[in-house]
Coordinates of C-alpha atoms and ligand atoms in Angstrom, one line a residue:
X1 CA 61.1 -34.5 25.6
X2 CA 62.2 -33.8 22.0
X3 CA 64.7 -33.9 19.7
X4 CA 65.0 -32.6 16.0
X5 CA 65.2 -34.5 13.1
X6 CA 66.3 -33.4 9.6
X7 CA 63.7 -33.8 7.0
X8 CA 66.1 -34.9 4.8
X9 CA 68.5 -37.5 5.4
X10 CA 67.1 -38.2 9.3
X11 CA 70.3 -37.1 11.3
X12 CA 69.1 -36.2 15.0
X13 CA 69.9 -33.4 17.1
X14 CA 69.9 -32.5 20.7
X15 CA 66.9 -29.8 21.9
X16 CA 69.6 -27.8 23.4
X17 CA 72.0 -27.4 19.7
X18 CA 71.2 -23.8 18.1
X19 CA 71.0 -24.9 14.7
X20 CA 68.6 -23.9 11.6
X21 CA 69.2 -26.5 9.1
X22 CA 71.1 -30.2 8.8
X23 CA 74.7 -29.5 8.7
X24 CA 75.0 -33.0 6.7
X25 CA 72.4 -32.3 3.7
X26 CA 71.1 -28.6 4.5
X27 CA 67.4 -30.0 4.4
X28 CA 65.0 -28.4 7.2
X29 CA 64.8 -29.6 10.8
X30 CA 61.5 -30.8 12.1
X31 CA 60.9 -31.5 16.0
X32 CA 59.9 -34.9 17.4
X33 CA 58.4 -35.8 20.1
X34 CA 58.1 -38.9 21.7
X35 CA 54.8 -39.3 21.7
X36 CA 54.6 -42.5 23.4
X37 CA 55.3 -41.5 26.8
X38 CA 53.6 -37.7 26.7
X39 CA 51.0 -37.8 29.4
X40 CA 48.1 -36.1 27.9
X41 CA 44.2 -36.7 26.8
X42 CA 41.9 -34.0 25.0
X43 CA 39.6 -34.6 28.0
X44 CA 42.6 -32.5 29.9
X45 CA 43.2 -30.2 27.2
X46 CA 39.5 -29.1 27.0
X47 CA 39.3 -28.4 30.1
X48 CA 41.7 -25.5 29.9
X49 CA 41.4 -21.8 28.0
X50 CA 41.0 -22.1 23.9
X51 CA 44.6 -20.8 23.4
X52 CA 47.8 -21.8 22.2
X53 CA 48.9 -22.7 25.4
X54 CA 46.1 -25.7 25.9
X55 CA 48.8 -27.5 23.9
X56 CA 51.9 -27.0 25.9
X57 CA 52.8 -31.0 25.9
X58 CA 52.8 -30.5 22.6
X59 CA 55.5 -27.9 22.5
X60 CA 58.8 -27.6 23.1
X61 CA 58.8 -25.0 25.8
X62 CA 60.2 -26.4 29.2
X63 CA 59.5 -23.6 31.4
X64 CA 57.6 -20.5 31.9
X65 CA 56.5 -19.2 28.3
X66 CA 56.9 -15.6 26.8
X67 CA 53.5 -15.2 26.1
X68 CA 50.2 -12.7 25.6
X69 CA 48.0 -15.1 25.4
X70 CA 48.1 -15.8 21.5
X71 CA 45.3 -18.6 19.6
X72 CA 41.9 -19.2 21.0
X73 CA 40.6 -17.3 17.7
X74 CA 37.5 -17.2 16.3
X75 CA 36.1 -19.8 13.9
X76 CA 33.5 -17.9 11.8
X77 CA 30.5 -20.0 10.0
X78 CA 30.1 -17.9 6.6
X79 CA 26.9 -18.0 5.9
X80 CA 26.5 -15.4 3.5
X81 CA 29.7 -16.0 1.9
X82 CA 29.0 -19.9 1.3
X83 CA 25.6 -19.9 0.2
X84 CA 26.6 -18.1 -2.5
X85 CA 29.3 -20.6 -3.6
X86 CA 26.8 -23.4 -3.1
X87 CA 29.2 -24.5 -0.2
X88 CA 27.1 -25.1 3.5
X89 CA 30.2 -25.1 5.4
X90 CA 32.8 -22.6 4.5
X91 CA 34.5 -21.1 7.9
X92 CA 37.2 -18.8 8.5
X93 CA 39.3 -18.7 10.9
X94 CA 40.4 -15.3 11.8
X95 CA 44.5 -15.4 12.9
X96 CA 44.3 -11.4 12.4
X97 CA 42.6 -11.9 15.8
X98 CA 45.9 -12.3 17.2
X99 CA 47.8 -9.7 19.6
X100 CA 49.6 -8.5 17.1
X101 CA 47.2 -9.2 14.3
X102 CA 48.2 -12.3 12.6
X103 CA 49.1 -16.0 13.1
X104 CA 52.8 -14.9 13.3
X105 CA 52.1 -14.5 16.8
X106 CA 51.8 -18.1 17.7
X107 CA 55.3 -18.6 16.3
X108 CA 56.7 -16.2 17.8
X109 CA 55.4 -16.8 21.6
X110 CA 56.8 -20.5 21.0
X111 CA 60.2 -19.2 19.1
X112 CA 61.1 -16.0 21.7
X113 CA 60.4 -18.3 24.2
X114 CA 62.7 -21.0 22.7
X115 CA 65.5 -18.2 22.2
X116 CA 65.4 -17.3 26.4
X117 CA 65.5 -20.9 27.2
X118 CA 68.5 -21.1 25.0
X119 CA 70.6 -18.2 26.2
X120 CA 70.3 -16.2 23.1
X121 CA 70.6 -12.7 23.8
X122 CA 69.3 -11.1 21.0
X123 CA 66.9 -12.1 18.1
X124 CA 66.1 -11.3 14.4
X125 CA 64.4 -12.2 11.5
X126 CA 64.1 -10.7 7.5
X127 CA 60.3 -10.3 7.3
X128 CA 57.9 -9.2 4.5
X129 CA 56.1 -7.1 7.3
X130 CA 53.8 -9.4 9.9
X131 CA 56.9 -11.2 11.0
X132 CA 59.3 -8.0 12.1
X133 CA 55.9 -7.2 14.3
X134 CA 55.3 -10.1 15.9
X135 CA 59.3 -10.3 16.8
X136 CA 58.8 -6.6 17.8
X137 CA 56.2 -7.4 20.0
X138 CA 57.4 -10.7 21.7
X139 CA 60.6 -9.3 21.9
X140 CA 59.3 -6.5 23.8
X141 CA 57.7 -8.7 26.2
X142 CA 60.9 -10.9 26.9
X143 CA 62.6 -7.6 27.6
X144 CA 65.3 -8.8 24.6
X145 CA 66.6 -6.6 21.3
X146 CA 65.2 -7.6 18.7
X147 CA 66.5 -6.7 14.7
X148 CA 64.4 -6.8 11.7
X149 CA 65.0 -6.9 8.5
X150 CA 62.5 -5.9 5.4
X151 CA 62.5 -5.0 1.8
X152 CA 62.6 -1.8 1.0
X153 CA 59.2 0.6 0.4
X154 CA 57.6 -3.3 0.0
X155 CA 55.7 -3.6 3.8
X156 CA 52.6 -2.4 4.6
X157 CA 52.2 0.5 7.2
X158 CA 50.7 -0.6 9.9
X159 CA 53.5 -3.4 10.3
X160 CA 56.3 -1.2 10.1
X161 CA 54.4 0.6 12.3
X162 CA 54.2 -1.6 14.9
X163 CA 57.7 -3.2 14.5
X164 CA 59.0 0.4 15.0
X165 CA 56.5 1.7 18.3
X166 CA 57.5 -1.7 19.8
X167 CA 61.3 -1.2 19.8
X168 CA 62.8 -3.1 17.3
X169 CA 65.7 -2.7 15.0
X170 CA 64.1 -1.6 11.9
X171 CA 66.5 -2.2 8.9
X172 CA 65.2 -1.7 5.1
X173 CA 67.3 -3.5 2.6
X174 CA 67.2 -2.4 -1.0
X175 CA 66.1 -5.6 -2.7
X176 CA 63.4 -8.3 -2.1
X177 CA 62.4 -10.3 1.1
X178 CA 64.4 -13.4 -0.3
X179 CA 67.7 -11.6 0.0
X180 CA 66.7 -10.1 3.3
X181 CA 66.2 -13.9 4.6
X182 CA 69.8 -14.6 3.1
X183 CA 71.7 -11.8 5.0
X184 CA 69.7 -12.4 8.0
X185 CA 70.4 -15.9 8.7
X186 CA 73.9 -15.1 7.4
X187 CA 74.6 -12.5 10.4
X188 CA 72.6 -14.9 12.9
X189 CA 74.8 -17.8 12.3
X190 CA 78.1 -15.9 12.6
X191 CA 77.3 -13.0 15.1
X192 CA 75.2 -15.5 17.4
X193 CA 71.8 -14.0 16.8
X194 CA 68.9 -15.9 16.8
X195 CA 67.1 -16.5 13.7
X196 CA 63.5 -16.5 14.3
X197 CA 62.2 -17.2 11.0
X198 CA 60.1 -20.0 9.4
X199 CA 63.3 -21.9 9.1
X200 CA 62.9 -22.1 12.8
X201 CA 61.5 -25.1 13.7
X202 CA 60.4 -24.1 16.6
X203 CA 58.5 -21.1 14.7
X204 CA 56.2 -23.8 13.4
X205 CA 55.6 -25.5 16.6
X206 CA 53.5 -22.5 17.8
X207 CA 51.8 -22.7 14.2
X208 CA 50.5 -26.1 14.4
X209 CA 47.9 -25.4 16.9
X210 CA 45.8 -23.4 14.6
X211 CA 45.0 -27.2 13.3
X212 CA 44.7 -28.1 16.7
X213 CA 42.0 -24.9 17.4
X214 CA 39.7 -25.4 14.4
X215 CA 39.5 -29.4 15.0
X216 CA 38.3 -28.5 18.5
X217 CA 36.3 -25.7 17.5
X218 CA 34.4 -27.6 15.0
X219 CA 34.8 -30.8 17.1
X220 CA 35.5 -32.8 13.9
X221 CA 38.5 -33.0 11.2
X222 CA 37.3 -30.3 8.7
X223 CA 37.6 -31.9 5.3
X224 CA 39.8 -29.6 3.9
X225 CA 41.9 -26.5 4.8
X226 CA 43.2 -23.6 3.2
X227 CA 46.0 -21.0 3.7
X228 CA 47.6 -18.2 1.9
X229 CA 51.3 -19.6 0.5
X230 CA 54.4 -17.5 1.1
X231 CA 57.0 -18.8 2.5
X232 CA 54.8 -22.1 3.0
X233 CA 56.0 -22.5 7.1
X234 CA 52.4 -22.2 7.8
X235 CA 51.0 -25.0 5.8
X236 CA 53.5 -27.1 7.0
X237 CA 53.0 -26.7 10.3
X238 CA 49.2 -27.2 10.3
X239 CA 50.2 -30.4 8.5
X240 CA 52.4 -31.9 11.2
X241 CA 50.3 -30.8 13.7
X242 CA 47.4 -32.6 12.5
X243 CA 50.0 -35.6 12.1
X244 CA 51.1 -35.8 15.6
X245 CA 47.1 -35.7 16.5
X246 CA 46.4 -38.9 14.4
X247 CA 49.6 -40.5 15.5
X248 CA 48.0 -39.8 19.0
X249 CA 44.9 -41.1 18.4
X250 CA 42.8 -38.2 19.2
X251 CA 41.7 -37.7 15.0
X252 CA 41.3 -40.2 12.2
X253 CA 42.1 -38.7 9.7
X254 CA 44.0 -35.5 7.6
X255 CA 42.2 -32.5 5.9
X256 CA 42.9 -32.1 2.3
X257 CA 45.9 -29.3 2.9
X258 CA 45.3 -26.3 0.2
X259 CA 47.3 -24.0 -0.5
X260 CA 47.0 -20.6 -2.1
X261 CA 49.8 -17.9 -4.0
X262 CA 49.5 -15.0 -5.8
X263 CA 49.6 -15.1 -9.6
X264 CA 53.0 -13.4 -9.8
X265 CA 53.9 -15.6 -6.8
X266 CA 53.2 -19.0 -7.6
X267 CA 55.9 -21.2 -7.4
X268 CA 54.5 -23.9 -5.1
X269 CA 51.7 -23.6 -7.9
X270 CA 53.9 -24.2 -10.4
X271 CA 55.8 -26.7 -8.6
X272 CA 52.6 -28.9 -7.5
X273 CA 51.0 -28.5 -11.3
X274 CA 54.2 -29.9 -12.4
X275 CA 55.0 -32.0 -10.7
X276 CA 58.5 -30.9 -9.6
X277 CA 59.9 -31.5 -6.1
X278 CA 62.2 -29.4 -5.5
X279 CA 60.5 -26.4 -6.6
X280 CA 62.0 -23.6 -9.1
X281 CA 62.1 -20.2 -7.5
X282 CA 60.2 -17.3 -9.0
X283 CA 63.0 -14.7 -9.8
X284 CA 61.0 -11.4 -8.7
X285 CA 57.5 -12.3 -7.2
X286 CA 55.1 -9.4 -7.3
X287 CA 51.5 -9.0 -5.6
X288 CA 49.5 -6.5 -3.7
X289 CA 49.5 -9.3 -0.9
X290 CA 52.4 -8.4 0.2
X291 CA 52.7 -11.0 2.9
X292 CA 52.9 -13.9 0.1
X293 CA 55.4 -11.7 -2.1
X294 CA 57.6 -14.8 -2.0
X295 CA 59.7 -16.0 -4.5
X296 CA 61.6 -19.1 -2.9
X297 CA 59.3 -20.4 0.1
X298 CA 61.7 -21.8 2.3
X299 CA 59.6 -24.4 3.9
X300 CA 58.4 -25.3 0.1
X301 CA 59.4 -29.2 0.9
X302 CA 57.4 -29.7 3.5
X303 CA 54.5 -27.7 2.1
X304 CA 55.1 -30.2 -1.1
X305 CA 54.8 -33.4 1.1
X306 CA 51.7 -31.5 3.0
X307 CA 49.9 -31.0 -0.2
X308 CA 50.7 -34.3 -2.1
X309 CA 50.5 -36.5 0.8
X310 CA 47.1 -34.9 1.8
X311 CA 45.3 -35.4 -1.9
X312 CA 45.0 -31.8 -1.3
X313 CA 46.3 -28.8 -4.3
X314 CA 47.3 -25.3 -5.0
X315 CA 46.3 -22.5 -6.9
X316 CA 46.6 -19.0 -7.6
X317 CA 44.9 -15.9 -7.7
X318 CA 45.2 -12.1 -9.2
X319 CA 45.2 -9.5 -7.4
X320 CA 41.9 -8.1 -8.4
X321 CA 40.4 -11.4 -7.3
X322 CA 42.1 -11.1 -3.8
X323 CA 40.9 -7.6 -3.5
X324 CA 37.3 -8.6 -4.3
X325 CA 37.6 -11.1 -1.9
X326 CA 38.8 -8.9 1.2
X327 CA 35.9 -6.4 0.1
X328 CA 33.3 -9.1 0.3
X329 CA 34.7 -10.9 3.4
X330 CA 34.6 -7.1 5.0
X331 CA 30.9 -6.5 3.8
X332 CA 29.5 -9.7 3.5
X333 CA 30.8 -11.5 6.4
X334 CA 32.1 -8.2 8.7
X335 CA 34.9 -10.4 8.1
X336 CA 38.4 -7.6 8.1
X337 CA 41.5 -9.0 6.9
X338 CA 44.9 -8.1 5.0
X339 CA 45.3 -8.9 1.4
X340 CA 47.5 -12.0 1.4
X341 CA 44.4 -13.4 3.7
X342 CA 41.6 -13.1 1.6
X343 CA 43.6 -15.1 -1.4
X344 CA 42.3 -18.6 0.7
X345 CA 39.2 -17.5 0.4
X346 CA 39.7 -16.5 -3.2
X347 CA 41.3 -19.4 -4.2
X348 CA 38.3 -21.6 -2.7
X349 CA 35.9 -19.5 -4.9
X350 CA 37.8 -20.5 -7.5
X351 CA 38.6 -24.0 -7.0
X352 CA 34.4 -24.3 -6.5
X353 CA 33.8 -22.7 -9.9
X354 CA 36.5 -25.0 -11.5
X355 CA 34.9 -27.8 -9.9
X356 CA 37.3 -29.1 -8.2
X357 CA 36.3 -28.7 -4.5
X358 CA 33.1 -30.8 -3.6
X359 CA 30.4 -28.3 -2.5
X360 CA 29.5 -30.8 0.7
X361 CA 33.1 -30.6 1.9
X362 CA 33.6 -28.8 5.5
X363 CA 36.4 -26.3 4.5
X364 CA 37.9 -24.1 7.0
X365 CA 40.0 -21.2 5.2
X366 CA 42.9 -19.5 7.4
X367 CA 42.5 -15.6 7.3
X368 CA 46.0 -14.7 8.3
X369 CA 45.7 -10.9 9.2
X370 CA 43.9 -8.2 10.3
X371 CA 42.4 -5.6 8.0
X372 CA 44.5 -2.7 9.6
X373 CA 47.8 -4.4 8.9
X374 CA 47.5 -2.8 5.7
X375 CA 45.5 0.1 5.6
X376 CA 46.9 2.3 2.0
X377 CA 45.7 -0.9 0.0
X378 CA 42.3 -0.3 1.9
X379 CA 41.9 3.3 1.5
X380 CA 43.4 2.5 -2.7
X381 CA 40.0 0.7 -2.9
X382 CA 37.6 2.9 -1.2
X383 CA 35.7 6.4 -1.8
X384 CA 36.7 8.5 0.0
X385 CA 34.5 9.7 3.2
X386 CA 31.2 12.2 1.6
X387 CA 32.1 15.6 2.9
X388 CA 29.5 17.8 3.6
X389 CA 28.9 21.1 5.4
X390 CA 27.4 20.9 8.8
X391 CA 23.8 21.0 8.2
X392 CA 21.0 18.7 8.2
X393 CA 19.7 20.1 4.6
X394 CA 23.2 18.7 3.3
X395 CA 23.0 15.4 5.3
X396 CA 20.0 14.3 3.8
X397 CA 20.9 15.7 0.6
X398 CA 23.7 13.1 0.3
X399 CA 21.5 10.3 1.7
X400 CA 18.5 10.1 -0.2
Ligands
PLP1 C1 53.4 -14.8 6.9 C2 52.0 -14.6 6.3 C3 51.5 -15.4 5.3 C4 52.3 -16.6 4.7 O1 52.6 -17.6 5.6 P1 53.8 -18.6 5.3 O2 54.0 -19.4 6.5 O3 55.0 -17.8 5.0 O4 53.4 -19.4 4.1 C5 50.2 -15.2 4.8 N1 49.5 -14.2 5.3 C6 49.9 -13.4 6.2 C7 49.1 -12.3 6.7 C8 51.2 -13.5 6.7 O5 51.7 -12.6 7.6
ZN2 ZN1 70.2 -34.0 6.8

């Protein structure tokens, strides 16, 4: 049993209305539970498969879920990586390890899912890249169209890539993601579409249980965690997650909720530094993380109330420190991730240095995608492979 509730001015809505945002204030939607009369203990949950799923009381799926087995993904100790920021526990936890290769995945099981219990026929979304492939994908697996959206010559290869070998619409608009997201929800509203972006509440549903994983995985509330900032659904909807938990009794208390942006993408930064609620929008974000090229973050009040309420903070971080940091997460912890992903890790380095992140605090960063997502911004910072003729006189000339 749920309902949703409008972050704003708390007007309620039914679980069966197809709606995006309050039609009295416009403010986000957030669903509620009644928590009281769920019927579930973690003794029950651990019992079952690490995976999103584990958490179905939890979500607002009624029947049979459109799923391929999303979550359950790895927590990695960095060993390497944390001794030499003087920090004992720094983990990751690696949502490129998703089936489609990033957390987007666990919204979009929850969300397609959502849409077929709704009687949508068709579903879209405007997407920076990992998005339109995990729509693609669970679309695909509903047996349902699916259109997406992106900005034109500004998404990585391997996502276009896989939105287009799984079937979807593929549409490039000639502008930035932020006007994609405006046309999008424009058609979905009027041509009875379903939006399945962040502003889906349902979207973040599916995204909570990454909270829910690394608690169990590390069988304690890590002190703090981080994640990449874009259009800031994710934060949020570790945040609530983590809420609900307490409100249930099952953890005592709330991480310190990071978040990290891109130095031409910063305006939760900016908006967290100065204190300003709502946030100013960045005109024209630009970053090699393309994933976090965001210039108004939909979800930015939420993320806002996640940060402050939390004593947590955000920062940013160029580009050549978020490259350096995917190359030493690749070589130093085998760790392989996307650009926007390493910036957590990135912006913990830096937060350490500035002295502002205790070195005895348990931190769990979110790596949000897989290496291959983006694979011309891997080869960019690369030699190329050592050609050689094929004899073992030239092999050993190029090794010793
Ligand atoms: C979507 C995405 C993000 C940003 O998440 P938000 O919820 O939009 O803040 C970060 N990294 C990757 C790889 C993503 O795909
Ligand atoms: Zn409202």
């Amino acid at each position: 049993m749920f309902r949703l509730v409008c972050i704003g001015c708390g007007a309620t809505y039914a679980s069966d209305e197809i709606i995006y945002r309050c039609r009295k204030c416009d403010h986000l939607l957030a669903v509620q539970y009644d928590l009281d009369s769920l019927e579930i203990s973690r003794e029950e949950w651990n019992r079952r498969p690490l995976r999103l799923w584990r958490y179905r009381e939890l979500l607002p799926v009624q029947g049979e879920p459109v799923t391929l087995q999303e979550g359950g993904t790895p927590l990695y100790h960095m060993k390497r990586l944390g001794e030499e920021l003087g920090l004992k526990e720094l983990y990751a936890k690696h949502e490129g390890m998703n089936p489609s290769g990033s957390f987007k995945d666990r919204g979009m099981t929850v969300g397609v899912s959502m849409a077929r219990e709704l009687g949508m026929k068709t579903v879209a979304c405007a997407s920076t890249g990992n998005t339109s492939a995990s729509l693609a994908v669970y679309g695909a697996k509903a047996g349902m169209p699916a259109v997406v959206l992106l900005p034109a010559g500004k998404v990585a290869l391997g996502k276009v890539a896989q939105a287009l070998m799984h079937g979807a619409k593929v549409i490039a608009i000639r502008d930035n993601f932020d006007r994609a997201l405006e046309m999008v929800h424009e058609l979905c509203v009027t041509d009875g579409i379903y939006l399945l972006n962040s502003v889906n509440p349902y979207r973040l549903e599916g995204q909570k249980t990454i909270g829910f994983e690394a608690v169990d995985q590390l069988g304690d509330v890590p002190d703090r965690m981080v994640l990449p900032v874009g259009n800031a659904g994710n934060i949020s909807a570790v945040h609530k997650g983590l809420g609900e938990l307490i409100e249930l009794g099952f953890i005592d208390r709330m991480p310190m909720m990071t978040g990290i942006q891109a130095q031409g993408s910063r305006p939760v930064v900016d908006a967290i530094e100065q204190g300003l609620d709502p946030l100013i929008p960045q005109k024209d974000p630009e970053t090699v993380a393309t994933a976090i090229r965001i210039g108004a973050p939909v979800n930015a009040e939420k993320a806002l109330r996640a940060i402050r309420e939390t004593g947590g903070t955000a920062e940013a971080v160029t580009d050549e420190e978020i490259l350096a940091m995917q190359r030493d997460l690749a070589r130093k912890e085998g760790i392989g991730v996307e650009p926007a992903s390493a910036a957590s890790v990135a912006g913990v380095k830096k937060l350490v240095e500035a002295g502002l992140i205790d070195r005895d605090e348990r931190i769990v960063c979110v790596v949000t995608g897989h290496l291959l997502k983006d694979p011309e911004t891997v080869i960019r910072q690369c030699e190329p492979p050592i050609e050689i003729d094929a004899d073992i006189a030239s092999l050993r000339s190029v090794l010793h």
